[in-house]
PDB file of C-alpha atoms in Angstrom:
ATOM      1  CA  ALA H  54      -2.324 -12.698 -20.717  1.00  0.00           C
ATOM      2  CA  ALA H  55       0.940 -14.537 -20.246  1.00  0.00           C
ATOM      3  CA  ASN H  56       3.062 -13.867 -17.192  1.00  0.00           C
ATOM      4  CA  ARG H  57       5.700 -11.221 -17.763  1.00  0.00           C
ATOM      5  CA  PRO H  58       9.233 -12.657 -17.494  1.00  0.00           C
ATOM      6  CA  ARG H  59      10.980 -11.466 -14.363  1.00  0.00           C
ATOM      7  CA  GLN H  60      14.662 -11.681 -13.591  1.00  0.00           C
ATOM      8  CA  ALA H  61      15.529 -11.981  -9.917  1.00  0.00           C
ATOM      9  CA  VAL H  62      17.745  -9.170  -8.605  1.00  0.00           C
ATOM     10  CA  HIS H  63      19.938  -9.783  -5.554  1.00  0.00           C
ATOM     11  CA  ARG H  64      22.574  -7.631  -3.906  1.00  0.00           C
ATOM     12  CA  ASP H  65      24.961  -8.248  -1.003  1.00  0.00           C
ATOM     13  CA  VAL H  66      25.261  -5.309   1.396  1.00  0.00           C
ATOM     14  CA  ALA H  67      27.524  -5.537   4.443  1.00  0.00           C
ATOM     15  CA  GLY H  68      27.310  -9.321   4.399  1.00  0.00           C
ATOM     16  CA  ALA H  69      23.512  -9.460   4.059  1.00  0.00           C
ATOM     17  CA  GLU H  70      21.664 -10.502   0.913  1.00  0.00           C
ATOM     18  CA  TYR H  71      18.754  -8.355  -0.281  1.00  0.00           C
ATOM     19  CA  HIS H  72      16.139  -9.127  -2.928  1.00  0.00           C
ATOM     20  CA  LEU H  73      14.411  -6.479  -5.059  1.00  0.00           C
ATOM     21  CA  VAL H  74      10.628  -6.815  -5.240  1.00  0.00           C
ATOM     22  CA  PHE H  75       7.936  -4.597  -6.738  1.00  0.00           C
ATOM     23  CA  GLY H  76       4.366  -3.926  -5.699  1.00  0.00           C
ATOM     24  CA  ASP H  77       1.480  -1.495  -5.465  1.00  0.00           C
ATOM     25  CA  LEU H  78       0.223  -0.322  -2.059  1.00  0.00           C
ATOM     26  CA  HIS H  79      -2.738   1.797  -3.198  1.00  0.00           C
ATOM     27  CA  ARG H  80      -5.173   0.156  -5.594  1.00  0.00           C
ATOM     28  CA  HIS H  81      -8.970   0.386  -5.749  1.00  0.00           C
ATOM     29  CA  THR H  82     -11.652  -1.926  -7.104  1.00  0.00           C
ATOM     30  CA  ASP H  83     -15.360  -1.391  -7.671  1.00  0.00           C
ATOM     31  CA  PHE H  84     -15.903  -1.941  -3.934  1.00  0.00           C
ATOM     32  CA  SER H  85     -14.948   1.741  -3.826  1.00  0.00           C
ATOM     33  CA  LEU H  86     -17.935   3.635  -5.166  1.00  0.00           C
ATOM     34  CA  CYS H  87     -16.176   6.709  -6.553  1.00  0.00           C
ATOM     35  CA  ARG H  88     -15.152   5.380  -9.998  1.00  0.00           C
ATOM     36  CA  VAL H  89     -17.400   2.414 -10.722  1.00  0.00           C
ATOM     37  CA  PRO H  90     -17.015   0.615 -13.144  1.00  0.00           C
ATOM     38  CA  LEU H  91     -13.594   1.942 -14.176  1.00  0.00           C
ATOM     39  CA  ASP H  92     -11.540   0.132 -11.513  1.00  0.00           C
ATOM     40  CA  GLY H  93     -12.912  -3.368 -12.117  1.00  0.00           C
ATOM     41  CA  THR H  94     -13.525  -6.211  -9.688  1.00  0.00           C
ATOM     42  CA  LEU H  95     -11.312  -7.790  -7.045  1.00  0.00           C
ATOM     43  CA  ASP H  96     -10.661 -10.589  -9.500  1.00  0.00           C
ATOM     44  CA  ASP H  97      -9.630  -8.083 -12.186  1.00  0.00           C
ATOM     45  CA  ALA H  98      -7.184  -6.393  -9.811  1.00  0.00           C
ATOM     46  CA  TYR H  99      -5.466  -9.602  -8.732  1.00  0.00           C
ATOM     47  CA  ARG H 100      -5.314 -11.100 -12.205  1.00  0.00           C
ATOM     48  CA  TYR H 101      -3.817  -7.896 -13.603  1.00  0.00           C
ATOM     49  CA  ALA H 102      -1.252  -7.682 -10.799  1.00  0.00           C
ATOM     50  CA  VAL H 103      -0.040 -11.251 -11.363  1.00  0.00           C
ATOM     51  CA  ASP H 104      -0.553 -11.924 -15.068  1.00  0.00           C
ATOM     52  CA  VAL H 105       0.189  -8.528 -16.621  1.00  0.00           C
ATOM     53  CA  ALA H 106       2.042  -6.224 -14.228  1.00  0.00           C
ATOM     54  CA  GLY H 107       4.102  -9.066 -12.746  1.00  0.00           C
ATOM     55  CA  LEU H 108       3.888  -7.607  -9.239  1.00  0.00           C
ATOM     56  CA  ASP H 109       5.345  -9.367  -6.224  1.00  0.00           C
ATOM     57  CA  PHE H 110       2.843  -7.880  -3.771  1.00  0.00           C
ATOM     58  CA  LEU H 111      -0.383  -5.883  -3.787  1.00  0.00           C
ATOM     59  CA  ALA H 112      -2.531  -3.955  -1.315  1.00  0.00           C
ATOM     60  CA  ILE H 113      -6.115  -3.391  -2.437  1.00  0.00           C
ATOM     61  CA  THR H 114      -7.151  -0.260  -0.562  1.00  0.00           C
ATOM     62  CA  ASP H 115     -10.872   0.194  -1.041  1.00  0.00           C
ATOM     63  CA  HIS H 116     -12.446   3.027   0.936  1.00  0.00           C
ATOM     64  CA  SER H 117     -13.475   2.266   4.496  1.00  0.00           C
ATOM     65  CA  ARG H 118     -16.449   4.598   3.984  1.00  0.00           C
ATOM     66  CA  ASP H 119     -17.676   2.225   1.263  1.00  0.00           C
ATOM     67  CA  ILE H 120     -16.991  -0.978   3.237  1.00  0.00           C
ATOM     68  CA  ALA H 121     -20.015  -0.494   5.527  1.00  0.00           C
ATOM     69  CA  ARG H 122     -18.331   2.604   7.027  1.00  0.00           C
ATOM     70  CA  GLY H 123     -15.491   0.559   8.437  1.00  0.00           C
ATOM     71  CA  ASP H 124     -17.605  -2.222   9.940  1.00  0.00           C
ATOM     72  CA  ALA H 125     -15.320  -5.255  10.259  1.00  0.00           C
ATOM     73  CA  ARG H 126     -18.419  -7.495  10.253  1.00  0.00           C
ATOM     74  CA  SER H 127     -19.257  -6.336   6.730  1.00  0.00           C
ATOM     75  CA  LEU H 128     -19.567  -9.024   4.054  1.00  0.00           C
ATOM     76  CA  LEU H 129     -17.495  -6.793   1.765  1.00  0.00           C
ATOM     77  CA  TRP H 130     -14.609  -6.819   4.232  1.00  0.00           C
ATOM     78  CA  HIS H 131     -15.043 -10.559   4.724  1.00  0.00           C
ATOM     79  CA  ARG H 132     -14.721 -11.032   0.970  1.00  0.00           C
ATOM     80  CA  SER H 133     -11.744  -8.665   0.713  1.00  0.00           C
ATOM     81  CA  SER H 134      -9.834 -10.290   3.574  1.00  0.00           C
ATOM     82  CA  LYS H 135     -10.500 -13.850   2.391  1.00  0.00           C
ATOM     83  CA  GLU H 136      -8.942 -13.001  -0.966  1.00  0.00           C
ATOM     84  CA  VAL H 137      -5.639 -12.135   0.721  1.00  0.00           C
ATOM     85  CA  TYR H 138      -4.776 -15.768   1.419  1.00  0.00           C
ATOM     86  CA  ARG H 139      -6.664 -17.167  -1.542  1.00  0.00           C
ATOM     87  CA  ARG H 140      -4.528 -15.153  -3.954  1.00  0.00           C
ATOM     88  CA  GLN H 141      -1.063 -15.762  -2.527  1.00  0.00           C
ATOM     89  CA  LEU H 142       1.219 -17.810  -4.753  1.00  0.00           C
ATOM     90  CA  VAL H 143       4.027 -19.971  -3.370  1.00  0.00           C
ATOM     91  CA  GLU H 144       6.970 -20.897  -5.560  1.00  0.00           C
ATOM     92  CA  GLY H 145       9.479 -23.275  -3.993  1.00  0.00           C
ATOM     93  CA  ALA H 146      10.514 -22.034  -0.566  1.00  0.00           C
ATOM     94  CA  SER H 147       9.438 -18.419  -1.155  1.00  0.00           C
ATOM     95  CA  MET H 148       6.382 -16.393  -2.058  1.00  0.00           C
ATOM     96  CA  ARG H 149       5.922 -15.512  -5.693  1.00  0.00           C
ATOM     97  CA  PHE H 150       2.996 -13.163  -5.008  1.00  0.00           C
ATOM     98  CA  PHE H 151       1.413 -12.026  -1.749  1.00  0.00           C
ATOM     99  CA  PRO H 152      -1.369  -9.523  -0.996  1.00  0.00           C
ATOM    100  CA  TYR H 153      -1.778  -7.526   2.203  1.00  0.00           C
ATOM    101  CA  TYR H 154      -4.818  -6.748   4.289  1.00  0.00           C
ATOM    102  CA  ALA H 155      -5.452  -3.132   3.369  1.00  0.00           C
ATOM    103  CA  TYR H 156      -7.952  -0.319   3.003  1.00  0.00           C
ATOM    104  CA  GLU H 157      -8.072   3.459   2.750  1.00  0.00           C
ATOM    105  CA  ARG H 158      -9.230   5.593   5.694  1.00  0.00           C
ATOM    106  CA  SER H 159     -10.939   8.310   3.743  1.00  0.00           C
ATOM    107  CA  HIS H 160     -12.591  11.692   4.288  1.00  0.00           C
ATOM    108  CA  SER H 161     -14.449  12.869   7.374  1.00  0.00           C
ATOM    109  CA  HIS H 162     -12.201  14.484  10.030  1.00  0.00           C
ATOM    110  CA  THR H 163      -8.908  12.853   9.121  1.00  0.00           C
ATOM    111  CA  ALA H 164      -6.308  13.074   6.391  1.00  0.00           C
ATOM    112  CA  ASP H 165      -6.709  10.144   4.007  1.00  0.00           C
ATOM    113  CA  HIS H 166      -4.315   7.276   4.744  1.00  0.00           C
ATOM    114  CA  ASN H 167      -3.853   3.812   3.318  1.00  0.00           C
ATOM    115  CA  VAL H 168      -3.623   1.120   5.992  1.00  0.00           C
ATOM    116  CA  ILE H 169      -1.337  -1.836   5.179  1.00  0.00           C
ATOM    117  CA  SER H 170      -1.407  -4.754   7.608  1.00  0.00           C
ATOM    118  CA  LEU H 171      -0.406  -8.322   8.297  1.00  0.00           C
ATOM    119  CA  ARG H 172      -3.608  -8.641  10.321  1.00  0.00           C
ATOM    120  CA  GLY H 173      -7.111  -9.222   9.046  1.00  0.00           C
ATOM    121  CA  ASP H 174      -8.770  -7.457  11.981  1.00  0.00           C
ATOM    122  CA  MET H 175      -7.598  -3.887  11.384  1.00  0.00           C
ATOM    123  CA  LEU H 176     -10.609  -2.473   9.542  1.00  0.00           C
ATOM    124  CA  ARG H 177     -11.873   0.541  11.488  1.00  0.00           C
ATOM    125  CA  PRO H 178     -14.272   3.469  11.022  1.00  0.00           C
ATOM    126  CA  HIS H 179     -12.597   6.392   9.263  1.00  0.00           C
ATOM    127  CA  ASP H 180     -14.161   9.289  11.147  1.00  0.00           C
ATOM    128  CA  TYR H 181     -11.568  10.074  13.815  1.00  0.00           C
ATOM    129  CA  PRO H 182      -8.098  11.601  13.327  1.00  0.00           C
ATOM    130  CA  ILE H 183      -5.093   9.508  12.436  1.00  0.00           C
ATOM    131  CA  PRO H 184      -3.191  10.053  15.759  1.00  0.00           C
ATOM    132  CA  GLY H 185      -6.068   8.341  17.575  1.00  0.00           C
ATOM    133  CA  PHE H 186      -5.981   5.492  15.090  1.00  0.00           C
ATOM    134  CA  TRP H 187      -2.225   5.119  15.551  1.00  0.00           C
ATOM    135  CA  ARG H 188      -2.785   4.365  19.237  1.00  0.00           C
ATOM    136  CA  GLU H 189      -4.625   1.197  18.192  1.00  0.00           C
ATOM    137  CA  LEU H 190      -1.778  -0.146  16.032  1.00  0.00           C
ATOM    138  CA  ASP H 191       1.152  -2.468  16.635  1.00  0.00           C
ATOM    139  CA  ASP H 192       4.166  -3.397  14.507  1.00  0.00           C
ATOM    140  CA  GLN H 193       1.976  -5.485  12.207  1.00  0.00           C
ATOM    141  CA  THR H 194       0.384  -2.429  10.600  1.00  0.00           C
ATOM    142  CA  LEU H 195       1.566   0.800   8.968  1.00  0.00           C
ATOM    143  CA  THR H 196      -0.099   3.788   7.335  1.00  0.00           C
ATOM    144  CA  ILE H 197       0.752   5.783   4.214  1.00  0.00           C
ATOM    145  CA  PRO H 198      -0.735   9.233   3.510  1.00  0.00           C
ATOM    146  CA  HIS H 199      -2.818   9.556   0.350  1.00  0.00           C
ATOM    147  CA  GLN H 200      -1.353  11.648  -2.445  1.00  0.00           C
ATOM    148  CA  PRO H 201      -2.058  14.544  -2.851  1.00  0.00           C
ATOM    149  CA  ILE H 202      -1.839  15.007   0.900  1.00  0.00           C
ATOM    150  CA  ARG H 203      -3.896  17.427   3.000  1.00  0.00           C
ATOM    151  CA  ARG H 204      -2.341  20.504   4.524  1.00  0.00           C
ATOM    152  CA  ASP H 205      -2.685  19.122   8.069  1.00  0.00           C
ATOM    153  CA  THR H 206      -0.884  15.845   7.293  1.00  0.00           C
ATOM    154  CA  TRP H 207       2.459  17.023   8.662  1.00  0.00           C
ATOM    155  CA  ASN H 208       0.980  18.424  11.878  1.00  0.00           C
ATOM    156  CA  TYR H 209       1.939  15.080  13.433  1.00  0.00           C
ATOM    157  CA  GLN H 210       4.176  12.152  12.615  1.00  0.00           C
ATOM    158  CA  ASP H 211       5.111   8.672  13.789  1.00  0.00           C
ATOM    159  CA  ASP H 212       8.154   7.376  11.892  1.00  0.00           C
ATOM    160  CA  GLY H 213       7.299   3.793  12.810  1.00  0.00           C
ATOM    161  CA  LEU H 214       3.591   3.853  11.951  1.00  0.00           C
ATOM    162  CA  ARG H 215       3.895   6.260   8.987  1.00  0.00           C
ATOM    163  CA  PRO H 216       7.289   5.427   7.487  1.00  0.00           C
ATOM    164  CA  LEU H 217       6.475   6.093   3.816  1.00  0.00           C
ATOM    165  CA  LEU H 218       5.112   8.745   1.484  1.00  0.00           C
ATOM    166  CA  GLU H 219       3.364   8.187  -1.847  1.00  0.00           C
ATOM    167  CA  ILE H 220       5.446  10.658  -3.808  1.00  0.00           C
ATOM    168  CA  PHE H 221       4.055   9.762  -7.243  1.00  0.00           C
ATOM    169  CA  GLN H 222       0.616   8.547  -8.257  1.00  0.00           C
ATOM    170  CA  GLY H 223      -0.242   7.090 -11.650  1.00  0.00           C
ATOM    171  CA  CYS H 224      -3.940   7.990 -11.466  1.00  0.00           C
ATOM    172  CA  ARG H 225      -3.202  11.708 -11.309  1.00  0.00           C
ATOM    173  CA  ASP H 226       0.172  11.470 -13.100  1.00  0.00           C
ATOM    174  CA  GLN H 227       1.449  13.728 -10.350  1.00  0.00           C
ATOM    175  CA  SER H 228       4.435  13.914  -8.030  1.00  0.00           C
ATOM    176  CA  ILE H 229       4.520  15.894  -4.776  1.00  0.00           C
ATOM    177  CA  GLU H 230       8.122  16.841  -4.044  1.00  0.00           C
ATOM    178  CA  ALA H 231       7.129  20.123  -2.352  1.00  0.00           C
ATOM    179  CA  ASP H 232       4.773  18.320   0.043  1.00  0.00           C
ATOM    180  CA  ALA H 233       7.489  15.783   0.815  1.00  0.00           C
ATOM    181  CA  HIS H 234       9.952  18.524   1.701  1.00  0.00           C
ATOM    182  CA  ARG H 235       7.455  20.064   4.140  1.00  0.00           C
ATOM    183  CA  GLY H 236       7.684  16.869   6.194  1.00  0.00           C
ATOM    184  CA  LEU H 237      11.401  16.300   5.721  1.00  0.00           C
ATOM    185  CA  GLU H 238      12.203  19.856   6.804  1.00  0.00           C
ATOM    186  CA  LYS H 239      10.464  19.122  10.110  1.00  0.00           C
ATOM    187  CA  GLY H 240      12.917  16.294  10.708  1.00  0.00           C
ATOM    188  CA  TYR H 241      10.484  13.506   9.902  1.00  0.00           C
ATOM    189  CA  HIS H 242      11.869  10.319   8.373  1.00  0.00           C
ATOM    190  CA  VAL H 243       9.941   8.970   5.376  1.00  0.00           C
ATOM    191  CA  GLY H 244      10.749   6.667   2.497  1.00  0.00           C
ATOM    192  CA  PHE H 245       9.171   7.017  -0.943  1.00  0.00           C
ATOM    193  CA  ILE H 246       6.917   4.798  -3.055  1.00  0.00           C
ATOM    194  CA  ALA H 247       4.733   5.245  -6.138  1.00  0.00           C
ATOM    195  CA  SER H 248       1.157   3.946  -6.313  1.00  0.00           C
ATOM    196  CA  SER H 249      -1.611   3.643  -8.868  1.00  0.00           C
ATOM    197  CA  ASP H 250      -4.788   4.562  -6.867  1.00  0.00           C
ATOM    198  CA  HIS H 251      -7.539   4.348  -9.523  1.00  0.00           C
ATOM    199  CA  MET H 252      -7.447   3.010 -13.088  1.00  0.00           C
ATOM    200  CA  SER H 253      -3.727   3.559 -13.777  1.00  0.00           C
ATOM    201  CA  THR H 254      -1.907   0.490 -15.101  1.00  0.00           C
ATOM    202  CA  SER H 255       1.804  -0.407 -15.087  1.00  0.00           C
ATOM    203  CA  ALA H 256       2.871   3.149 -14.286  1.00  0.00           C
ATOM    204  CA  SER H 257       3.540   3.152 -10.536  1.00  0.00           C
ATOM    205  CA  TYR H 258       5.730   0.846  -8.480  1.00  0.00           C
ATOM    206  CA  ALA H 259       6.896   0.551  -4.917  1.00  0.00           C
ATOM    207  CA  GLY H 260      10.401  -0.900  -5.168  1.00  0.00           C
ATOM    208  CA  VAL H 261      11.501  -2.684  -1.989  1.00  0.00           C
ATOM    209  CA  TRP H 262      14.814  -4.247  -0.951  1.00  0.00           C
ATOM    210  CA  THR H 263      13.901  -7.147   1.318  1.00  0.00           C
ATOM    211  CA  THR H 264      15.838  -9.895   3.093  1.00  0.00           C
ATOM    212  CA  CYS H 265      13.518 -12.547   1.628  1.00  0.00           C
ATOM    213  CA  ARG H 266      10.353 -12.875  -0.424  1.00  0.00           C
ATOM    214  CA  SER H 267       7.683 -13.016   2.263  1.00  0.00           C
ATOM    215  CA  ARG H 268       4.835 -10.843   3.509  1.00  0.00           C
ATOM    216  CA  GLN H 269       6.532 -10.300   6.883  1.00  0.00           C
ATOM    217  CA  ALA H 270       9.954  -9.491   5.411  1.00  0.00           C
ATOM    218  CA  VAL H 271       8.559  -6.955   2.949  1.00  0.00           C
ATOM    219  CA  SER H 272       6.500  -5.375   5.744  1.00  0.00           C
ATOM    220  CA  ASP H 273       9.703  -5.047   7.798  1.00  0.00           C
ATOM    221  CA  ALA H 274      11.470  -3.491   4.803  1.00  0.00           C
ATOM    222  CA  LEU H 275       8.649  -0.985   4.300  1.00  0.00           C
ATOM    223  CA  ARG H 276       8.907   0.040   7.940  1.00  0.00           C
ATOM    224  CA  ALA H 277      12.706   0.324   7.567  1.00  0.00           C
ATOM    225  CA  ARG H 278      12.192   2.532   4.458  1.00  0.00           C
ATOM    226  CA  ARG H 279      14.275   0.337   2.140  1.00  0.00           C
ATOM    227  CA  THR H 280      12.084   1.576  -0.692  1.00  0.00           C
ATOM    228  CA  PHE H 281      12.007   3.719  -3.801  1.00  0.00           C
ATOM    229  CA  ALA H 282       9.332   5.085  -6.143  1.00  0.00           C
ATOM    230  CA  ALA H 283       9.435   4.210  -9.821  1.00  0.00           C
ATOM    231  CA  THR H 284       7.313   4.401 -12.960  1.00  0.00           C
ATOM    232  CA  ASP H 285       8.851   1.199 -14.363  1.00  0.00           C
ATOM    233  CA  ARG H 286      10.516  -1.922 -13.047  1.00  0.00           C
ATOM    234  CA  LEU H 287      13.954  -0.356 -12.722  1.00  0.00           C
ATOM    235  CA  GLU H 288      16.701  -1.082 -10.227  1.00  0.00           C
ATOM    236  CA  LEU H 289      17.680   1.597  -7.723  1.00  0.00           C
ATOM    237  CA  ALA H 290      20.178   0.688  -5.009  1.00  0.00           C
TER     238      ALA H 290
END
């Protein structure tokens, strides 16, 4: 398929220039064993993101339970992490498309969370609670609770390590405003994104206002919650 035409969107705010980019931070492939063969291969996911959806960034979040139970020495993780740099596209002085190191901590004794990182060494077992996992993280990694979220998700919060909430998901065609308000009413600070999860195509976007088109800058913008959830490539200031 031909690349979708994209018009760059820039805005000046208080003397700083921001660029609008779109991505998906929760996408599975057939490395996750729950919906094989409906999600397709790693190659399918990246080709769709670039050639059809016209995304600026992507996080493939296959289940840690299916990647040798979170063993960072797994050949599946080796393959997944190598694709991150193999698939990035540079255009002039900026990045046209950039993936993140990512996976989903899933099931066992913890609420499901997607892990989005600048580091390729953050794969971990999924069988201990998220507060313990947070103690292992630095400012190169953040977590996003899976939607729909578990009832114990808001029993704890770290605004820096869990700055975002997946408020809409294309796979389930479902939004979770009530769950979001449970966290907000506790005084937690979260931004919103939309994600696809399984199968869904061109229905869920994380819109991000970033200072430049780079993996680091978008990661900083995610942590700063300069985001919005959308079901199309629309502009929201």
